[in-house]
């Protein structure tokens, strides 16, 4: 029995490195990141409403929400430039979530064109929230990787997103509803 066990272990040690070197998908270790999502608040960061997991795939970045207590419908979803979900002042008023900055735009394109065209890299497909306030439907962002999102934030907006700067800037998603900091570690 011991001889059979040793032979089996030897086969595993020989096969696993070969499989990884050949890039077999069943053993590919994709980079992932999970962040806590909190409601935005004028006096800091609000309560947690769940998590969102980011994982690299061969088709782009897969975002898997596990969120609750959100308004029903489609919500604009973006990676924002700063790793901060706190409030900030604009035109003399405190705005919840404003410390996250604008949409992640490392190429300085300056246009909101959605996740499938060459605009802000932080433009993501919308987040779907069901009639119970639950969001669990995965989202695929074909132009992003986990590594690109690190040291930024993820913002959920109160309204939908038309992936245009017309008639309203940045897709018309409105207020910053919830946010999560995407840590570098």
CSV table of C-alpha atoms in Angstrom, one decimal:
chain,number,residue,atom,x,y,z
A,1,UNK,CA,0.0,0.0,0.0
A,2,UNK,CA,2.8,2.4,0.9
A,3,UNK,CA,4.4,1.8,-2.5
A,4,UNK,CA,1.2,2.6,-4.3
A,5,UNK,CA,0.8,5.8,-2.3
A,6,UNK,CA,4.4,6.9,-3.1
A,7,UNK,CA,3.8,6.2,-6.8
A,8,UNK,CA,0.6,8.3,-6.8
A,9,UNK,CA,2.3,11.2,-5.0
A,10,UNK,CA,5.2,11.1,-7.5
A,11,UNK,CA,2.7,11.2,-10.4
A,12,UNK,CA,1.0,14.3,-8.9
A,13,UNK,CA,4.3,16.1,-8.4
A,14,UNK,CA,5.3,15.3,-12.0
A,15,UNK,CA,1.9,16.2,-13.5
A,16,UNK,CA,1.0,19.4,-11.6
A,17,UNK,CA,4.0,21.4,-12.7
A,18,UNK,CA,3.6,20.2,-16.3
A,19,UNK,CA,-0.1,21.1,-16.3
A,20,UNK,CA,0.7,24.6,-15.0
A,21,UNK,CA,3.5,25.1,-17.5
A,22,UNK,CA,1.1,24.1,-20.3
A,23,UNK,CA,-1.5,26.5,-19.0
A,24,UNK,CA,-4.3,24.0,-18.5
A,25,UNK,CA,-7.4,26.1,-17.4
A,26,UNK,CA,-8.4,23.7,-14.6
A,27,UNK,CA,-5.2,24.7,-12.7
A,28,UNK,CA,-4.8,28.3,-13.8
A,29,UNK,CA,-4.8,30.5,-10.7
A,30,UNK,CA,-6.5,33.8,-11.5
A,31,UNK,CA,-5.9,36.9,-9.5
A,32,UNK,CA,-8.8,38.0,-7.4
A,33,UNK,CA,-9.8,40.7,-5.0
A,34,UNK,CA,-12.8,41.1,-2.7
A,35,UNK,CA,-13.9,44.4,-1.3
A,36,UNK,CA,-16.5,45.4,1.2
A,37,UNK,CA,-19.2,47.7,-0.3
A,38,UNK,CA,-20.6,50.4,2.0
A,39,UNK,CA,-23.3,53.0,1.5
A,40,UNK,CA,-21.9,56.5,1.0
A,41,UNK,CA,-22.7,59.1,3.7
A,42,UNK,CA,-22.2,62.9,4.1
A,43,UNK,CA,-20.3,62.3,7.4
A,44,UNK,CA,-18.0,59.5,6.4
A,45,UNK,CA,-18.6,55.9,5.2
A,46,UNK,CA,-22.0,54.2,5.8
A,47,UNK,CA,-22.9,50.7,6.7
A,48,UNK,CA,-21.8,47.6,4.8
A,49,UNK,CA,-24.3,46.2,2.2
A,50,UNK,CA,-22.1,43.2,1.2
A,51,UNK,CA,-19.1,42.4,-1.0
A,52,UNK,CA,-18.0,42.5,-4.6
A,53,UNK,CA,-15.3,40.1,-5.9
A,54,UNK,CA,-13.1,40.8,-8.8
A,55,UNK,CA,-11.5,38.0,-10.8
A,56,UNK,CA,-9.4,37.9,-13.9
A,57,UNK,CA,-10.7,35.6,-16.7
A,58,UNK,CA,-9.6,35.1,-20.3
A,59,UNK,CA,-12.5,37.4,-21.3
A,60,UNK,CA,-11.8,40.2,-19.0
A,61,UNK,CA,-12.6,41.1,-15.4
A,62,UNK,CA,-15.4,39.2,-13.8
A,63,UNK,CA,-17.2,41.1,-11.0
A,64,UNK,CA,-19.4,39.0,-8.7
A,65,UNK,CA,-21.6,41.0,-6.4
A,66,UNK,CA,-23.1,39.8,-3.2
A,67,UNK,CA,-25.0,42.9,-2.2
A,68,UNK,CA,-28.3,43.6,-0.4
A,69,UNK,CA,-30.5,46.6,0.5
A,70,UNK,CA,-30.1,48.5,-2.7
A,71,UNK,CA,-32.9,50.2,-4.8
A,72,UNK,CA,-34.4,47.9,-7.5
A,73,UNK,CA,-33.2,48.4,-11.1
A,74,UNK,CA,-30.0,49.1,-13.0
A,75,UNK,CA,-27.3,51.2,-11.5
A,76,UNK,CA,-24.3,52.9,-13.0
A,77,UNK,CA,-21.1,51.1,-11.9
A,78,UNK,CA,-17.6,52.6,-12.3
A,79,UNK,CA,-14.0,52.2,-11.1
A,80,UNK,CA,-13.1,55.7,-9.7
A,81,UNK,CA,-9.6,57.1,-9.5
A,82,UNK,CA,-9.0,57.4,-5.8
A,83,UNK,CA,-9.0,54.7,-3.1
A,84,UNK,CA,-11.4,56.6,-0.9
A,85,UNK,CA,-15.1,56.4,-0.4
A,86,UNK,CA,-15.5,59.3,2.0
A,87,UNK,CA,-17.3,62.6,1.4
A,88,UNK,CA,-15.7,65.7,-0.1
A,89,UNK,CA,-16.8,69.3,-0.7
A,90,UNK,CA,-17.9,70.6,-4.0
A,91,UNK,CA,-19.3,74.1,-4.6
A,92,UNK,CA,-19.6,74.6,-0.9
A,93,UNK,CA,-21.6,71.4,-0.3
A,94,UNK,CA,-20.6,68.1,1.2
A,95,UNK,CA,-21.1,65.3,-1.4
A,96,UNK,CA,-21.1,61.6,-0.2
A,97,UNK,CA,-18.5,59.5,-2.0
A,98,UNK,CA,-16.9,62.4,-3.8
A,99,UNK,CA,-13.4,61.6,-2.3
A,100,UNK,CA,-13.3,58.7,-4.8
A,101,UNK,CA,-12.6,61.2,-7.5
A,102,UNK,CA,-13.7,60.8,-11.1
A,103,UNK,CA,-13.9,57.7,-13.4
A,104,UNK,CA,-10.6,55.8,-13.7
A,105,UNK,CA,-9.1,57.2,-16.9
A,106,UNK,CA,-5.4,56.4,-17.1
A,107,UNK,CA,-5.1,57.3,-20.8
A,108,UNK,CA,-6.8,60.7,-20.2
A,109,UNK,CA,-9.4,60.1,-22.9
A,110,UNK,CA,-11.9,62.3,-21.0
A,111,UNK,CA,-15.0,60.6,-22.5
A,112,UNK,CA,-17.6,58.4,-21.0
A,113,UNK,CA,-18.3,55.7,-23.6
A,114,UNK,CA,-19.1,52.6,-21.6
A,115,UNK,CA,-17.4,49.4,-21.1
A,116,UNK,CA,-17.1,48.3,-24.7
A,117,UNK,CA,-15.7,51.4,-26.4
A,118,UNK,CA,-12.5,53.4,-25.9
A,119,UNK,CA,-13.6,55.8,-23.2
A,120,UNK,CA,-12.8,55.9,-19.5
A,121,UNK,CA,-11.3,52.5,-18.5
A,122,UNK,CA,-13.4,52.6,-15.3
A,123,UNK,CA,-16.7,52.5,-17.2
A,124,UNK,CA,-18.3,49.2,-16.3
A,125,UNK,CA,-21.5,47.4,-17.4
A,126,UNK,CA,-24.5,48.2,-15.1
A,127,UNK,CA,-25.3,46.5,-11.8
A,128,UNK,CA,-28.6,44.8,-11.7
A,129,UNK,CA,-30.6,44.8,-8.5
A,130,UNK,CA,-33.7,42.6,-8.2
A,131,UNK,CA,-37.0,43.4,-6.7
A,132,UNK,CA,-35.8,42.3,-3.3
A,133,UNK,CA,-32.9,44.7,-3.3
A,134,UNK,CA,-30.4,41.9,-4.0
A,135,UNK,CA,-27.5,42.1,-6.5
A,136,UNK,CA,-25.8,38.8,-7.3
A,137,UNK,CA,-25.7,38.8,-11.2
A,138,UNK,CA,-22.1,38.6,-12.4
A,139,UNK,CA,-20.7,41.4,-14.6
A,140,UNK,CA,-18.0,41.1,-17.2
A,141,UNK,CA,-15.7,44.1,-17.9
A,142,UNK,CA,-13.7,43.1,-21.0
A,143,UNK,CA,-11.1,45.9,-20.8
A,144,UNK,CA,-10.0,45.6,-17.2
A,145,UNK,CA,-7.9,43.4,-15.0
A,146,UNK,CA,-7.7,43.0,-11.2
A,147,UNK,CA,-4.3,44.6,-11.2
A,148,UNK,CA,-5.6,47.8,-12.9
A,149,UNK,CA,-8.3,48.3,-10.3
A,150,UNK,CA,-6.0,48.1,-7.3
A,151,UNK,CA,-5.6,51.4,-5.4
A,152,UNK,CA,-8.9,52.8,-6.8
A,153,UNK,CA,-12.5,52.5,-5.7
A,154,UNK,CA,-15.7,51.0,-7.1
A,155,UNK,CA,-18.7,53.2,-7.1
A,156,UNK,CA,-22.4,52.3,-7.4
A,157,UNK,CA,-24.6,55.2,-8.6
A,158,UNK,CA,-28.2,55.8,-7.7
A,159,UNK,CA,-29.4,55.7,-11.3
A,160,UNK,CA,-28.6,53.8,-14.5
A,161,UNK,CA,-26.0,54.6,-17.1
A,162,UNK,CA,-26.5,55.4,-20.8
A,163,UNK,CA,-22.7,55.2,-21.6
A,164,UNK,CA,-22.6,58.7,-23.0
A,165,UNK,CA,-21.9,62.2,-21.9
A,166,UNK,CA,-25.2,63.3,-23.5
A,167,UNK,CA,-27.7,64.4,-22.4
A,168,UNK,CA,-26.1,64.2,-18.9
A,169,UNK,CA,-22.4,63.9,-18.1
A,170,UNK,CA,-20.9,60.6,-17.2
A,171,UNK,CA,-24.0,58.5,-18.2
A,172,UNK,CA,-26.4,60.3,-16.0
A,173,UNK,CA,-26.0,57.8,-13.1
A,174,UNK,CA,-26.6,60.5,-10.5
A,175,UNK,CA,-25.7,60.4,-6.9
A,176,UNK,CA,-22.9,58.1,-5.5
A,177,UNK,CA,-24.9,55.5,-3.6
A,178,UNK,CA,-22.4,52.9,-2.5
A,179,UNK,CA,-18.6,52.4,-2.7
A,180,UNK,CA,-15.8,50.0,-2.0
A,181,UNK,CA,-12.0,50.7,-1.8
A,182,UNK,CA,-9.9,48.3,-3.9
A,183,UNK,CA,-6.8,47.8,-1.8
A,184,UNK,CA,-3.4,47.2,-3.4
A,185,UNK,CA,-2.7,44.1,-1.2
